[in-house]
CSV table of C-alpha atoms in Angstrom, one decimal:
chain,number,residue,atom,x,y,z
A,1,UNK,CA,19.2,14.1,7.9
A,2,UNK,CA,17.6,16.1,10.5
A,3,UNK,CA,17.8,13.2,13.1
A,4,UNK,CA,21.5,12.5,12.3
A,5,UNK,CA,22.5,15.8,13.0
A,6,UNK,CA,21.1,16.0,16.4
A,7,UNK,CA,22.3,12.7,17.3
A,8,UNK,CA,19.4,11.5,19.5
A,9,UNK,CA,17.6,9.4,17.2
A,10,UNK,CA,13.9,9.7,16.2
A,11,UNK,CA,11.1,8.3,14.8
A,12,UNK,CA,9.7,8.3,11.1
A,13,UNK,CA,6.1,7.1,10.1
A,14,UNK,CA,5.3,6.9,6.6
A,15,UNK,CA,1.7,6.4,5.3
A,16,UNK,CA,0.9,3.7,3.4
A,17,UNK,CA,-2.5,2.0,2.7
A,18,UNK,CA,-4.4,-1.2,3.1
A,19,UNK,CA,-3.3,-1.3,-0.8
A,20,UNK,CA,0.5,-2.4,0.4
A,21,UNK,CA,-0.7,-5.8,1.6
A,22,UNK,CA,-4.0,-6.3,-0.4
A,23,UNK,CA,-4.7,-6.2,-4.2
A,24,UNK,CA,-7.5,-4.2,-5.6
A,25,UNK,CA,-8.9,-4.4,-9.2
A,26,UNK,CA,-7.7,-1.9,-11.5
A,27,UNK,CA,-5.3,-0.2,-9.1
A,28,UNK,CA,-2.2,-2.1,-10.0
A,29,UNK,CA,-0.1,1.2,-10.1
A,30,UNK,CA,-1.5,2.4,-6.9
A,31,UNK,CA,-0.9,-0.9,-4.9
A,32,UNK,CA,2.6,-1.3,-6.1
A,33,UNK,CA,3.4,2.5,-4.8
A,34,UNK,CA,2.2,1.7,-1.3
A,35,UNK,CA,4.2,-1.7,-1.3
A,36,UNK,CA,7.3,0.6,-2.2
A,37,UNK,CA,6.3,2.6,1.0
A,38,UNK,CA,6.4,-0.3,3.1
A,39,UNK,CA,9.3,-1.7,1.7
A,40,UNK,CA,11.2,1.8,1.9
A,41,UNK,CA,10.2,2.1,5.7
A,42,UNK,CA,11.8,-1.2,6.3
A,43,UNK,CA,15.0,-0.4,4.3
A,44,UNK,CA,15.0,3.0,6.3
A,45,UNK,CA,14.8,1.0,9.5
A,46,UNK,CA,17.9,-1.2,8.7
A,47,UNK,CA,20.1,1.5,7.6
A,48,UNK,CA,19.4,3.8,10.5
A,49,UNK,CA,18.9,1.4,13.5
A,50,UNK,CA,22.6,2.2,14.8
A,51,UNK,CA,21.7,5.8,15.0
A,52,UNK,CA,18.6,5.1,17.1
A,53,UNK,CA,16.3,6.0,13.9
A,54,UNK,CA,13.4,4.2,13.9
A,55,UNK,CA,11.0,3.9,10.8
A,56,UNK,CA,7.7,2.5,10.4
A,57,UNK,CA,4.6,2.4,8.3
A,58,UNK,CA,0.9,2.8,9.2
A,59,UNK,CA,-1.6,1.0,6.7
A,60,UNK,CA,-5.0,2.5,6.9
A,61,UNK,CA,-8.1,0.9,5.4
A,62,UNK,CA,-10.8,3.1,4.2
A,63,UNK,CA,-10.9,6.4,5.9
A,64,UNK,CA,-14.2,8.6,6.2
A,65,UNK,CA,-13.0,11.9,4.3
A,66,UNK,CA,-12.9,13.6,0.9
A,67,UNK,CA,-10.3,11.3,-0.7
A,68,UNK,CA,-13.0,8.5,-0.2
A,69,UNK,CA,-16.1,10.6,-1.2
A,70,UNK,CA,-14.5,11.6,-4.1
A,71,UNK,CA,-13.8,8.1,-5.1
A,72,UNK,CA,-17.1,6.9,-4.1
A,73,UNK,CA,-19.0,9.6,-5.9
A,74,UNK,CA,-16.9,8.6,-9.4
A,75,UNK,CA,-18.3,5.1,-9.6
A,76,UNK,CA,-21.0,4.0,-12.1
A,77,UNK,CA,-22.9,2.9,-8.8
A,78,UNK,CA,-22.0,5.1,-5.6
A,79,UNK,CA,-24.2,3.3,-3.4
A,80,UNK,CA,-23.1,-0.1,-4.5
A,81,UNK,CA,-19.4,1.1,-4.3
A,82,UNK,CA,-20.0,2.6,-0.5
A,83,UNK,CA,-21.6,-0.9,0.4
A,84,UNK,CA,-18.9,-2.9,-0.9
A,85,UNK,CA,-16.1,-0.7,0.9
A,86,UNK,CA,-18.0,-1.2,4.3
A,87,UNK,CA,-18.5,-5.0,3.7
A,88,UNK,CA,-14.8,-5.2,3.2
A,89,UNK,CA,-13.7,-4.0,6.6
A,90,UNK,CA,-15.0,-6.9,9.1
A,91,UNK,CA,-15.4,-4.0,11.9
A,92,UNK,CA,-18.1,-2.9,10.0
A,93,UNK,CA,-17.7,1.1,9.3
A,94,UNK,CA,-14.6,3.4,7.9
A,95,UNK,CA,-11.6,4.7,10.0
A,96,UNK,CA,-12.0,8.1,11.7
A,97,UNK,CA,-9.0,10.3,10.5
A,98,UNK,CA,-8.2,10.3,14.3
A,99,UNK,CA,-8.2,6.8,14.7
A,100,UNK,CA,-5.3,6.6,12.2
A,101,UNK,CA,-3.7,9.8,13.9
A,102,UNK,CA,-3.7,7.7,17.4
A,103,UNK,CA,-1.6,5.0,15.6
A,104,UNK,CA,0.8,7.6,14.3
A,105,UNK,CA,1.3,8.7,17.7
A,106,UNK,CA,2.0,5.6,19.2
A,107,UNK,CA,4.5,4.8,16.5
A,108,UNK,CA,6.5,8.1,17.1
A,109,UNK,CA,6.0,7.4,20.8
A,110,UNK,CA,8.8,6.0,23.5
A,111,UNK,CA,6.1,3.4,23.7
A,112,UNK,CA,7.3,1.8,20.5
A,113,UNK,CA,10.9,2.3,21.0
A,114,UNK,CA,11.4,-1.6,20.0
A,115,UNK,CA,9.5,-1.4,17.0
A,116,UNK,CA,11.1,-0.5,13.8
A,117,UNK,CA,10.5,-1.9,10.3
A,118,UNK,CA,7.0,-2.4,11.0
A,119,UNK,CA,3.8,-2.2,9.1
A,120,UNK,CA,0.7,-1.2,11.5
A,121,UNK,CA,-2.3,-2.0,9.7
A,122,UNK,CA,-5.4,0.3,10.8
A,123,UNK,CA,-7.7,-1.5,8.6
A,124,UNK,CA,-10.8,-2.4,10.4
A,125,UNK,CA,-9.6,-6.1,9.8
A,126,UNK,CA,-9.4,-5.7,6.2
A,127,UNK,CA,-6.3,-7.3,5.7
A,128,UNK,CA,-7.4,-10.1,8.0
A,129,UNK,CA,-9.6,-11.7,5.6
C-alpha cells in the first residue's frame, strides 16, 4: 500500500530459504512454507508490475548464526550434523549474514530494475546438487 500511495513504485524482497527448492528430511511444513513465500513473491510481482513494484525472494542456504547453532546443538550428534550441513554446500562453508544482505541490497537496487518474480538462491551451490 505504501508503494502504491507514493506512486513511484518500489522493490520488495521476501526472505525464503534453500528449503523452497530442496526437500529436507522431516521438514515438510517448513519446506512448504518457504515454497509458499517464493510463490507469493511471484504473484505479487505479477499483480503489481504495472505499478512499477517489483517483488523477489532471496533463498539463503545455511547461514552462520544463532538459528543454525541452536539447530545443530539440538541434534543427537551435533558434530555429525554440522559436518553434514557443510557437506551440502559445494562452496564448503556457511554463508556470512552480510553475504545475504548484499543479495538483498542488489535486488532492491536500480541495478535489478528488470528483475521481478525471481528467487535469488544465495546457497553456496546447495541447490545445484
